[in-house]
Backbone as JSON Lines, residues from 0, in Angstrom:
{"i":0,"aa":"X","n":[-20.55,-3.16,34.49],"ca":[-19.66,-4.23,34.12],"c":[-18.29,-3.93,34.71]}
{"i":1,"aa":"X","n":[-17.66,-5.01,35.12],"ca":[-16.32,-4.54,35.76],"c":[-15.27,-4.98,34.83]}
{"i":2,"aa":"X","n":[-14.26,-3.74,35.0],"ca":[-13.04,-3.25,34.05],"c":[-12.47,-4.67,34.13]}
{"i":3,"aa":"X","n":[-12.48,-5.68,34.7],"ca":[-11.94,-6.88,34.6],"c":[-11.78,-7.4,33.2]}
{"i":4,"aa":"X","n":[-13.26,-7.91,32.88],"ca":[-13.35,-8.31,31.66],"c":[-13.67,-7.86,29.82]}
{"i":5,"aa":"X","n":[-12.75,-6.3,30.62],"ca":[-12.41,-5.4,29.2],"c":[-11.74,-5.72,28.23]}
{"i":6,"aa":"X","n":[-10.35,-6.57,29.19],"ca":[-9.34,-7.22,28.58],"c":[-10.02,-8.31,27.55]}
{"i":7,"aa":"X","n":[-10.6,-9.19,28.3],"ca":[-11.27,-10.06,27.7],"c":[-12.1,-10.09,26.66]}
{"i":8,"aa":"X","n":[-12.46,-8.87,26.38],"ca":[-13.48,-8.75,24.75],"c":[-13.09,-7.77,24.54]}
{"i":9,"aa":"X","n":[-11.87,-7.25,24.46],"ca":[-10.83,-7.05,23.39],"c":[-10.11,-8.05,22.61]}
{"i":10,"aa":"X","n":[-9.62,-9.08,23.27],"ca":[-8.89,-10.13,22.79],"c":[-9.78,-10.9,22.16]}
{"i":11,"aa":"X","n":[-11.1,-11.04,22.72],"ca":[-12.36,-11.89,21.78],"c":[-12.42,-10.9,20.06]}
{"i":12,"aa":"X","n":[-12.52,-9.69,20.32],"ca":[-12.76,-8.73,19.62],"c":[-11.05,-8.79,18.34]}
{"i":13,"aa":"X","n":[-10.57,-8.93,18.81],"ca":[-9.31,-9.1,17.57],"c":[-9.43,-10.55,17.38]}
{"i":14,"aa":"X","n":[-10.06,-12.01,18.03],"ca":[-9.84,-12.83,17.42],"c":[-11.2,-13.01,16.48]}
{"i":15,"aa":"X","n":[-12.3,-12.38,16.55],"ca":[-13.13,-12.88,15.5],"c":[-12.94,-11.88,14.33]}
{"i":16,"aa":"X","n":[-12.37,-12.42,13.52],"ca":[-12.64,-11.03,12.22],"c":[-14.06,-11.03,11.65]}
{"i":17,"aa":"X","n":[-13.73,-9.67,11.29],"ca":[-14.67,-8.71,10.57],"c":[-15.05,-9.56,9.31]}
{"i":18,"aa":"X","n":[-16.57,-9.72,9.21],"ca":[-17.0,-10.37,7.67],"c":[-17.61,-9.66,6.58]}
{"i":19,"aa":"X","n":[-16.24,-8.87,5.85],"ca":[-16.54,-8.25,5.11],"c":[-15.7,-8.69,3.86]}
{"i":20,"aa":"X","n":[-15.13,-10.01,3.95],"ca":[-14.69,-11.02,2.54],"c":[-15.79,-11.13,1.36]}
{"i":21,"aa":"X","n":[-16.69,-11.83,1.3],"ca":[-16.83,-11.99,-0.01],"c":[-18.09,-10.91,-0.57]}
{"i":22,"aa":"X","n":[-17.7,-9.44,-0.37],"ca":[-18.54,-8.26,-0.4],"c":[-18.29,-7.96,-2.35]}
{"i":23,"aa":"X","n":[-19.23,-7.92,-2.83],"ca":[-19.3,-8.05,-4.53],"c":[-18.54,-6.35,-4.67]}
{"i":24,"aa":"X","n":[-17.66,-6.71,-5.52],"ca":[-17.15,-5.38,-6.26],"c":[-17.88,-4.98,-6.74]}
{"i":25,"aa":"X","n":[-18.3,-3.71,-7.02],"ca":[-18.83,-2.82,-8.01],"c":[-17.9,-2.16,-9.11]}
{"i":26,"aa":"X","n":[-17.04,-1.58,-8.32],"ca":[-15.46,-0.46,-8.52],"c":[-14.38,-0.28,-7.9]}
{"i":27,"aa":"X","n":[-13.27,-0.14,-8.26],"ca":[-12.55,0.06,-7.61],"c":[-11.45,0.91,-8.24]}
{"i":28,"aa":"X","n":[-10.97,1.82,-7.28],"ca":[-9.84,2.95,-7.82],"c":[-8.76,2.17,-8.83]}
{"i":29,"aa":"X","n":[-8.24,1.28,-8.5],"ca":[-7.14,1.11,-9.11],"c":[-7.2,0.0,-10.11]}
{"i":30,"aa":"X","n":[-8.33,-0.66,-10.3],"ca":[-8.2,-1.81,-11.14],"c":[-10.35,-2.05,-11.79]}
{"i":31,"aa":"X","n":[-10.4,-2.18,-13.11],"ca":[-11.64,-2.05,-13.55],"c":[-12.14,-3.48,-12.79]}
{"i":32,"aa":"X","n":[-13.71,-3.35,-12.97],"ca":[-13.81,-4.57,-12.63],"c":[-14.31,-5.14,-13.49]}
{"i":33,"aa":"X","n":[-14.17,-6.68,-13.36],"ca":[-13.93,-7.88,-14.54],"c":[-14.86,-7.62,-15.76]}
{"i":34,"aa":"X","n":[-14.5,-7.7,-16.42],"ca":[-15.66,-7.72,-17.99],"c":[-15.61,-5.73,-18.37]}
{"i":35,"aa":"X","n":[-14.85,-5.08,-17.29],"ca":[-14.8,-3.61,-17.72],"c":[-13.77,-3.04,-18.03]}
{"i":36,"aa":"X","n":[-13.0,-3.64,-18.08],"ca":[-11.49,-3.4,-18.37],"c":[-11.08,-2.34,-19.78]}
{"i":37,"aa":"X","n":[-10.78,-1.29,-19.31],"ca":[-10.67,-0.16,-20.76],"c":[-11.84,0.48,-21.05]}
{"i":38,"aa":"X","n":[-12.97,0.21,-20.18],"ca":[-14.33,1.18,-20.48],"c":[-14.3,2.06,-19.71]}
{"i":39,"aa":"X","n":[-15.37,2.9,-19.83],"ca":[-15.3,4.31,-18.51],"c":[-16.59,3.88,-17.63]}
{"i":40,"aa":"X","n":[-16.34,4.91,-16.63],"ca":[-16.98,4.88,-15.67],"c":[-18.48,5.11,-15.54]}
{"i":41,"aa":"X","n":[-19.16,4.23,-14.76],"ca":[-20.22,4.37,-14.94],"c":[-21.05,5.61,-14.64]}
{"i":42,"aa":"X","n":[-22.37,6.24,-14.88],"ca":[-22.52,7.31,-14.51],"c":[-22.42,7.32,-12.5]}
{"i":43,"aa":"X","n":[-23.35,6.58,-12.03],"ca":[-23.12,6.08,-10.69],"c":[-21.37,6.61,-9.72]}
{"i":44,"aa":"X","n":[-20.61,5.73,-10.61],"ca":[-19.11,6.0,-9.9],"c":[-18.82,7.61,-10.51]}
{"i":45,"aa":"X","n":[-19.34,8.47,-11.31],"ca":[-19.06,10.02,-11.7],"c":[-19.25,10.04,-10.28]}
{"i":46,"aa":"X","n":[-20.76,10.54,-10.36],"ca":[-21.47,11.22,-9.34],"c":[-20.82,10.98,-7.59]}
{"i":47,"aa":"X","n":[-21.0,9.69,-7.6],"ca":[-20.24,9.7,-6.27],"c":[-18.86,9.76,-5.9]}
{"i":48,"aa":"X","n":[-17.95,9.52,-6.72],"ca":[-16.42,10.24,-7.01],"c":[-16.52,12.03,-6.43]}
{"i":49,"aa":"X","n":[-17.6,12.21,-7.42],"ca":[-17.31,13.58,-7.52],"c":[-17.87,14.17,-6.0]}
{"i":50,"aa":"X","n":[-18.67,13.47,-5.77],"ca":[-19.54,14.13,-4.61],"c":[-18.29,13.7,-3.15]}
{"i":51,"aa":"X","n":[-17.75,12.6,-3.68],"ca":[-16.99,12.22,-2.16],"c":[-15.25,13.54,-2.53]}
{"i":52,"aa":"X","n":[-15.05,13.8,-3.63],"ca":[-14.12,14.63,-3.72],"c":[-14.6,15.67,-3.72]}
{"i":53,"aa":"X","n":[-15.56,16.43,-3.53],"ca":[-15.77,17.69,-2.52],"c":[-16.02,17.72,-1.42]}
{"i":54,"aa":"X","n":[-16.53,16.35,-0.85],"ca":[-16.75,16.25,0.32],"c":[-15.09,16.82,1.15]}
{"i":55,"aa":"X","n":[-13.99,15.74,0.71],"ca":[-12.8,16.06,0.74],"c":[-12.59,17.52,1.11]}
{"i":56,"aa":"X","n":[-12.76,18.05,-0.12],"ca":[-12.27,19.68,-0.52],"c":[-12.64,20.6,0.72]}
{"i":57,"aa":"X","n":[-14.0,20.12,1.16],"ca":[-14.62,21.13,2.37],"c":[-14.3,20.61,3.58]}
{"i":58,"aa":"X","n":[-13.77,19.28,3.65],"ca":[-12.76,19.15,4.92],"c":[-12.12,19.86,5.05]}
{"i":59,"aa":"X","n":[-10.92,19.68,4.39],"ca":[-9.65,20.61,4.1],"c":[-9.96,22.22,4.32]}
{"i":60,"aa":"X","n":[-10.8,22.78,4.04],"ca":[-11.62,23.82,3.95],"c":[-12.05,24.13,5.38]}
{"i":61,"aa":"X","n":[-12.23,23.48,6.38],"ca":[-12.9,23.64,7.9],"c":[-14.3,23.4,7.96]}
{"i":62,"aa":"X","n":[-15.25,23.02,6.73],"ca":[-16.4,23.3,6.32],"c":[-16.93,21.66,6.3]}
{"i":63,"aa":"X","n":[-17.0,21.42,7.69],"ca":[-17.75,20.31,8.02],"c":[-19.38,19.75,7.68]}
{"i":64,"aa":"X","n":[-20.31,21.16,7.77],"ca":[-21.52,20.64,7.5],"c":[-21.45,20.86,5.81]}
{"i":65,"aa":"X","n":[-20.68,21.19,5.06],"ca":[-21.08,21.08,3.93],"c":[-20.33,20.38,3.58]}
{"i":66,"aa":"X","n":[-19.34,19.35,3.93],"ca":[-18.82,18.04,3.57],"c":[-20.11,17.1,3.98]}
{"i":67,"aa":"X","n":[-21.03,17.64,4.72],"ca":[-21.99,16.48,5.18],"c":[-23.0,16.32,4.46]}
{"i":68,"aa":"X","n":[-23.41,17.48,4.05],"ca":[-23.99,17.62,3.1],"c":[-23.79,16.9,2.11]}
{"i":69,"aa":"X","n":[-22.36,17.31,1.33],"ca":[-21.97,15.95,0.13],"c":[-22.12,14.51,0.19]}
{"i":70,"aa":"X","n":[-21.76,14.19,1.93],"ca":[-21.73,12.61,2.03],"c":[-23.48,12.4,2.38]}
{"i":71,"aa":"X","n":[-24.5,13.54,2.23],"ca":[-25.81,12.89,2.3],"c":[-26.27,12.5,0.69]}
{"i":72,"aa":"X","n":[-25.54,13.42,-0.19],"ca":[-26.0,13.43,-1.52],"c":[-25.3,12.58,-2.14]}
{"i":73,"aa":"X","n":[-24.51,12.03,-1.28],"ca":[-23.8,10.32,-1.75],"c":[-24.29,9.39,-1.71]}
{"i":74,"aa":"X","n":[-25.27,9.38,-0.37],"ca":[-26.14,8.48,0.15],"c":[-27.33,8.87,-1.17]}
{"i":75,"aa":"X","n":[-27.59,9.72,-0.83],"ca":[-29.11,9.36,-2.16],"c":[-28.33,9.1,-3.54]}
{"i":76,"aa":"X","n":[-27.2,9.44,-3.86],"ca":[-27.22,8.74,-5.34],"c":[-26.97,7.5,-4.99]}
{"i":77,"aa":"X","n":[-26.32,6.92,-4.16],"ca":[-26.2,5.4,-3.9],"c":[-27.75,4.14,-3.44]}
{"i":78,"aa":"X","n":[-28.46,5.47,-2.96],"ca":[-29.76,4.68,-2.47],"c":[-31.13,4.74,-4.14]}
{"i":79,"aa":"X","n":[-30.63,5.56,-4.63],"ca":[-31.3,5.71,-6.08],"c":[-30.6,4.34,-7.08]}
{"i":80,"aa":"X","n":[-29.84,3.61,-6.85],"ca":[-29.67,2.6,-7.6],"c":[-29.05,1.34,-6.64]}
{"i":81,"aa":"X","n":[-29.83,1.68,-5.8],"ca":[-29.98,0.38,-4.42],"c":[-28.61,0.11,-3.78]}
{"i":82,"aa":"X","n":[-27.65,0.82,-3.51],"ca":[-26.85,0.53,-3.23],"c":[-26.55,1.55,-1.39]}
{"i":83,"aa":"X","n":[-27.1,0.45,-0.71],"ca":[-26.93,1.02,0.98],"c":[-25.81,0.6,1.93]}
{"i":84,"aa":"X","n":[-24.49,0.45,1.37],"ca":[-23.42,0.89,2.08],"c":[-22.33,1.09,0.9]}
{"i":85,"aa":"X","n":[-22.12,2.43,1.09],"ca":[-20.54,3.07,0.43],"c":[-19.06,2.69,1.22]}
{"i":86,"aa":"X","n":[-18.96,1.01,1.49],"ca":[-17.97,1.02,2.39],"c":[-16.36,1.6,2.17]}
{"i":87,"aa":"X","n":[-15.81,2.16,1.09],"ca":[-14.68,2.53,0.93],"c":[-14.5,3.98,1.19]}
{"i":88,"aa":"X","n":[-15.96,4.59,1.32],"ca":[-15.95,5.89,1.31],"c":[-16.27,6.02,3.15]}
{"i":89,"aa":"X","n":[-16.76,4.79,3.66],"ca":[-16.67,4.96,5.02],"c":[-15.42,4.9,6.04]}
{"i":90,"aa":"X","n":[-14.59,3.62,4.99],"ca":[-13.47,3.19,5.68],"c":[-12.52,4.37,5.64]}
{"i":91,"aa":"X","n":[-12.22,5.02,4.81],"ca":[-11.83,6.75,4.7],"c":[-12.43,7.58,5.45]}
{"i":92,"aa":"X","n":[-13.19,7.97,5.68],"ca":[-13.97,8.62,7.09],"c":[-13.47,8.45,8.1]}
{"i":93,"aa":"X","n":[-13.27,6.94,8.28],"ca":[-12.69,6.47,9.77],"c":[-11.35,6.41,9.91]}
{"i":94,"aa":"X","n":[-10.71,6.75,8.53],"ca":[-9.07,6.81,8.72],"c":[-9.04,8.64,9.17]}
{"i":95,"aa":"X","n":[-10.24,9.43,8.4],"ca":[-9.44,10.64,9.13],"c":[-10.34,10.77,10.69]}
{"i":96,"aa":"X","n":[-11.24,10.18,11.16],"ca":[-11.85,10.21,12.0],"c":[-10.74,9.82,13.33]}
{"i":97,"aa":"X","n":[-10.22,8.62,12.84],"ca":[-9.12,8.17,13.85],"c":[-7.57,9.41,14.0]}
{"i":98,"aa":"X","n":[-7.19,9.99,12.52],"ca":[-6.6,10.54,12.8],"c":[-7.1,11.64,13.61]}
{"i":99,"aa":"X","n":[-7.91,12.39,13.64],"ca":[-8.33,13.57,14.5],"c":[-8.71,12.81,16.18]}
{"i":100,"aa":"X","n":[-8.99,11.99,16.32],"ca":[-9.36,11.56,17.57],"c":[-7.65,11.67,18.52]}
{"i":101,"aa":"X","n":[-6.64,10.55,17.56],"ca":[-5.31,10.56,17.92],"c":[-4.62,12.14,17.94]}
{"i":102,"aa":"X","n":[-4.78,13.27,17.0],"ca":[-4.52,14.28,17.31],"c":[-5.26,15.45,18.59]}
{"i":103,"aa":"X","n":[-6.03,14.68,18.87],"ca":[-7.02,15.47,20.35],"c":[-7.96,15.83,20.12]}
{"i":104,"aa":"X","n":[-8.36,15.68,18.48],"ca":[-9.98,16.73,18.23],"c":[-10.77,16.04,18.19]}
{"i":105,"aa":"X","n":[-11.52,16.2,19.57],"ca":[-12.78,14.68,19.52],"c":[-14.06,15.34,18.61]}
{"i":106,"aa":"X","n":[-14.12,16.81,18.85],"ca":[-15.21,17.01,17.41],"c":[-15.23,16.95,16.58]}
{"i":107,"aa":"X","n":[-13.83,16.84,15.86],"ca":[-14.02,16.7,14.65],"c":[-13.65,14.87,14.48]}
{"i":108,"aa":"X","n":[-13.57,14.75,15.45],"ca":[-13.24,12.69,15.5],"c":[-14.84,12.3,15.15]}
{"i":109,"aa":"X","n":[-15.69,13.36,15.93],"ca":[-17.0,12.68,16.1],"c":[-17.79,13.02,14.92]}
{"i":110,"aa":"X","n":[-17.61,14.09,14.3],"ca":[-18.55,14.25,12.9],"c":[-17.57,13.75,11.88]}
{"i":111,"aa":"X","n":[-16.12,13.11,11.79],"ca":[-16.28,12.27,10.85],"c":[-16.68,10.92,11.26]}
{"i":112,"aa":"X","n":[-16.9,10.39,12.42],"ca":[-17.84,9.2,12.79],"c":[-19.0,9.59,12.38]}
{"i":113,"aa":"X","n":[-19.93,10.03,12.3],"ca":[-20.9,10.42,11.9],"c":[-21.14,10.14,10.5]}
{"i":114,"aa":"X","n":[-20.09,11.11,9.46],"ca":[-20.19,10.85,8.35],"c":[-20.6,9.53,7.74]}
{"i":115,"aa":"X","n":[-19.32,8.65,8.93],"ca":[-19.15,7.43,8.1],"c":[-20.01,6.47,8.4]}
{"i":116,"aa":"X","n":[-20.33,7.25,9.41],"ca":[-21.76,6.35,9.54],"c":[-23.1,6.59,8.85]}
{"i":117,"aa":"X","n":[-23.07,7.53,7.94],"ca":[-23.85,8.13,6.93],"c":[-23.42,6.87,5.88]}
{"i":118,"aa":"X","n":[-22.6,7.02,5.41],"ca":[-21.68,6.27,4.19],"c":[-21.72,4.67,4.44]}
{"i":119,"aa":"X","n":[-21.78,4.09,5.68],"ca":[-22.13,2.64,5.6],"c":[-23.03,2.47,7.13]}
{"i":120,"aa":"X","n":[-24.23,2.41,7.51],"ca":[-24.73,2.11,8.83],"c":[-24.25,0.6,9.12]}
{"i":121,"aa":"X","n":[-23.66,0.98,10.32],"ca":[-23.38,-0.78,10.79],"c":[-21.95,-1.25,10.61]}
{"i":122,"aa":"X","n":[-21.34,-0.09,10.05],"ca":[-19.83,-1.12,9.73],"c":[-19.43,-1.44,11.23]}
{"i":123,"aa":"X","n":[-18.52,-2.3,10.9],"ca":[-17.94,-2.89,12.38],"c":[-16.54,-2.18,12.4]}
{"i":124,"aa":"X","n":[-16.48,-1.06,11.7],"ca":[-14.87,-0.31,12.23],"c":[-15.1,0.81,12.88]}
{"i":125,"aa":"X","n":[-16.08,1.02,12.76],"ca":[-17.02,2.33,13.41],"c":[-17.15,2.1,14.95]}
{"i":126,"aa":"X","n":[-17.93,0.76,14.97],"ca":[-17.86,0.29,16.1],"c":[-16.71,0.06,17.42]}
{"i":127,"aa":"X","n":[-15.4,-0.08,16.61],"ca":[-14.53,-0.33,16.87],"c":[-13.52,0.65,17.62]}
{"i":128,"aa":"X","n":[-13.74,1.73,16.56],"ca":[-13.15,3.08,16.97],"c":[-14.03,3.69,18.37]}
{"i":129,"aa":"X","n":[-15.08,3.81,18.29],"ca":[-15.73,4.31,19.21],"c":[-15.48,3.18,20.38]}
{"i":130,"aa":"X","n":[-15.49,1.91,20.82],"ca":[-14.89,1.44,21.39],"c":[-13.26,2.16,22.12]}
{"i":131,"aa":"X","n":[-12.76,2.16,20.97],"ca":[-11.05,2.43,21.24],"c":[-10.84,4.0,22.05]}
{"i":132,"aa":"X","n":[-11.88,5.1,21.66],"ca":[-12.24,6.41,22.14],"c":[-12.64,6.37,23.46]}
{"i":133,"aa":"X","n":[-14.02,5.17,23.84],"ca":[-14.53,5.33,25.03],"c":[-13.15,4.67,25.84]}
{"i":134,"aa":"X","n":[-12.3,3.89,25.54],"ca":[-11.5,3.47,26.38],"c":[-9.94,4.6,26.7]}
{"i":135,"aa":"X","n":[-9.84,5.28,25.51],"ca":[-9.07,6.36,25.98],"c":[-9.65,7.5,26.9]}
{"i":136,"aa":"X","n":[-11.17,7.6,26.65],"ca":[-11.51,8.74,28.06],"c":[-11.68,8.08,29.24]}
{"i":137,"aa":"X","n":[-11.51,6.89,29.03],"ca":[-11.59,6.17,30.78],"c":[-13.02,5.51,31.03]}
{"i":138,"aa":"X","n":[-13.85,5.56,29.55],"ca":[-15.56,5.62,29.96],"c":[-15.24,3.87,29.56]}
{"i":139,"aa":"X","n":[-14.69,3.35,30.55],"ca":[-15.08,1.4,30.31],"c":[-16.18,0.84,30.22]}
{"i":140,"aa":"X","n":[-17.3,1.53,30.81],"ca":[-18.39,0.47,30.08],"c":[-19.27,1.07,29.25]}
{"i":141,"aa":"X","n":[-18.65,2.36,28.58],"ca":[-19.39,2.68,27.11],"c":[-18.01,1.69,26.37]}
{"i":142,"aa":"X","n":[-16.85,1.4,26.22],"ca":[-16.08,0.69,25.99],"c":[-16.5,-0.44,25.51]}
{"i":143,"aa":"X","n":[-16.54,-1.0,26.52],"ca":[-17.06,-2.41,26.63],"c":[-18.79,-2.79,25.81]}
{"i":144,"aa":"X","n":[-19.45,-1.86,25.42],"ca":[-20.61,-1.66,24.65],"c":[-20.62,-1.71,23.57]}
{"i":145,"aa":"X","n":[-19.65,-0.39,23.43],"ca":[-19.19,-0.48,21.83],"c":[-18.23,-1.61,21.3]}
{"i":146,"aa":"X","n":[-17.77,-2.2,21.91],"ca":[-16.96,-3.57,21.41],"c":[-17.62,-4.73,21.56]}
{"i":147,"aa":"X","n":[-18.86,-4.68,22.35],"ca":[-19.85,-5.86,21.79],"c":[-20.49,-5.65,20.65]}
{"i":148,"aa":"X","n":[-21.08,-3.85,20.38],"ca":[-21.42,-4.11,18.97],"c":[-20.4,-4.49,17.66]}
{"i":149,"aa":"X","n":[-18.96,-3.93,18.41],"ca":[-18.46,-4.4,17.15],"c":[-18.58,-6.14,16.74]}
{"i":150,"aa":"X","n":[-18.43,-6.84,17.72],"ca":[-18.56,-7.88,17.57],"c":[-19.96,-8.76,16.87]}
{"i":151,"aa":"X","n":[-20.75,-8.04,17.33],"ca":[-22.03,-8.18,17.18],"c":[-22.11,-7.43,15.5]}
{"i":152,"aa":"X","n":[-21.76,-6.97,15.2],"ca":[-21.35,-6.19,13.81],"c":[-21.05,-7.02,12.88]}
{"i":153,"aa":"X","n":[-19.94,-7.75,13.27],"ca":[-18.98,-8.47,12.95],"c":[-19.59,-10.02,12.33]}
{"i":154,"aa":"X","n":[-20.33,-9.8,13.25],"ca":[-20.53,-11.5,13.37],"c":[-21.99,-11.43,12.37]}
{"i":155,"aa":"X","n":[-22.66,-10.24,12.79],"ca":[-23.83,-10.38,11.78],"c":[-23.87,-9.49,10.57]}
{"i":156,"aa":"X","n":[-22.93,-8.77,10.09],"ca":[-22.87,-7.65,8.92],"c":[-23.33,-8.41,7.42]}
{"i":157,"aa":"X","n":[-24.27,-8.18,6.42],"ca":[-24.66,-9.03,5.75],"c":[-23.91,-8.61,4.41]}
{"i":158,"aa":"X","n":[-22.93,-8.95,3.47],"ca":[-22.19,-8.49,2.76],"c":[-22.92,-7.71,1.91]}
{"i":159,"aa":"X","n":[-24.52,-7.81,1.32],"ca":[-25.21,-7.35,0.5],"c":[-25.69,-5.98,1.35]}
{"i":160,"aa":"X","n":[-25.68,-5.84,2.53],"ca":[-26.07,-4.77,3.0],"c":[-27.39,-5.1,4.34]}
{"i":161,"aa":"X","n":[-28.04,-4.1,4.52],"ca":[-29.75,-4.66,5.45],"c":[-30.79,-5.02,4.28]}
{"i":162,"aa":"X","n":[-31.11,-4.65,3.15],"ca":[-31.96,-4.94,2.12],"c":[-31.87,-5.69,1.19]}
{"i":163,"aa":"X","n":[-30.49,-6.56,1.15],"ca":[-30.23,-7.72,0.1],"c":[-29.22,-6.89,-1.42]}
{"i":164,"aa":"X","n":[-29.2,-5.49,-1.01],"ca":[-29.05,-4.91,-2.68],"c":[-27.36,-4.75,-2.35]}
{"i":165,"aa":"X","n":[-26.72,-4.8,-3.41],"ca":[-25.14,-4.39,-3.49],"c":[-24.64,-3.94,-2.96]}
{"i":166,"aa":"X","n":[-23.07,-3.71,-2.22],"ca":[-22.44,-2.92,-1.62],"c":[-21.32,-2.22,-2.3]}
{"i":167,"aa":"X","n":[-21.18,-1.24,-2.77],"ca":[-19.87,-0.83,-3.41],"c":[-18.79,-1.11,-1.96]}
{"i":168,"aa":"X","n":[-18.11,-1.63,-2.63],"ca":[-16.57,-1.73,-2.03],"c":[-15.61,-2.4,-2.89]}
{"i":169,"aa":"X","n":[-14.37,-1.87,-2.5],"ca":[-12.91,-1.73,-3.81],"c":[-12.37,-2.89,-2.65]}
């Protein structure tokens, strides 16, 4: 594909947004959700709280495969009560994923892509970033690939998930 029309689905690529509007709350950090107001947390939001705040801890720590570890045992408590994308716990992935990419560490850019692609398959920010990466190493038509899937992401991401069942997102 020629670098011509890179420009061009980029600008396609920021004008279609991402359809991740009317995605059903489950939880959210800062505010209960409706009808829960003043109750505690369900066992569900323990477990994966707890599991995504060690995940944390062993970042911080240098201890990548056993943060991965946590974000697999996130995935099975989330897949044990049907729930196949953790998108808030992905969209965090990809904030430190981006920060390490922007600071120069593409390995550790790439296993928190990974993660977060553990934590939601298919998001379209994932897509996006890896897009934005292949175009900083100069690789334009892995570029240009990854910004059709984002689009392609985008355009088909099903708010319930690939299986119809819930998505936690805040």
């Amino acid at each position: 594909m020629k670098t011509r029309w890179i420009p061009l689905l980029l600008l396609l690529a920021l004008w279609l947004p991402a359809q991740d509007d009317d995605l059903m709350v489950l939880a959210s950090p800062y505010q209960a959700p409706e009808g829960r107001e003043g109750k505690s947390m369900l066992p569900i939001e323990i477990k994966l709280k707890n599991a995504w705040f060690s995940a944390l801890s062993y970042i911080k720590q240098g201890q990548d495969a056993s943060a991965k570890a946590e974000i697999a045992k996130m995935v099975q408590e989330g897949q044990a009560v049907d729930l196949v994308r953790l998108t808030p716990f992905a969209h965090s992935m990809l904030g430190l994923a981006q920060g390490a990419l922007h600071a120069g560490d593409t390995l550790k850019a790439q296993a928190y892509l990974e993660m977060a692609d553990l934590l939601d398959p298919g998001l379209p920010s994932a897509a996006l970033l890896r897009a934005e990466w292949a175009w900083r190493t100069g690789a334009y038509p892995a570029a240009a690939v990854a910004l059709a899937r984002f689009v392609l992401r985008s355009a088909l991401t099903s708010p319930t998930g690939t299986s119809g069942t819930p998505v936690l997102h805040s």
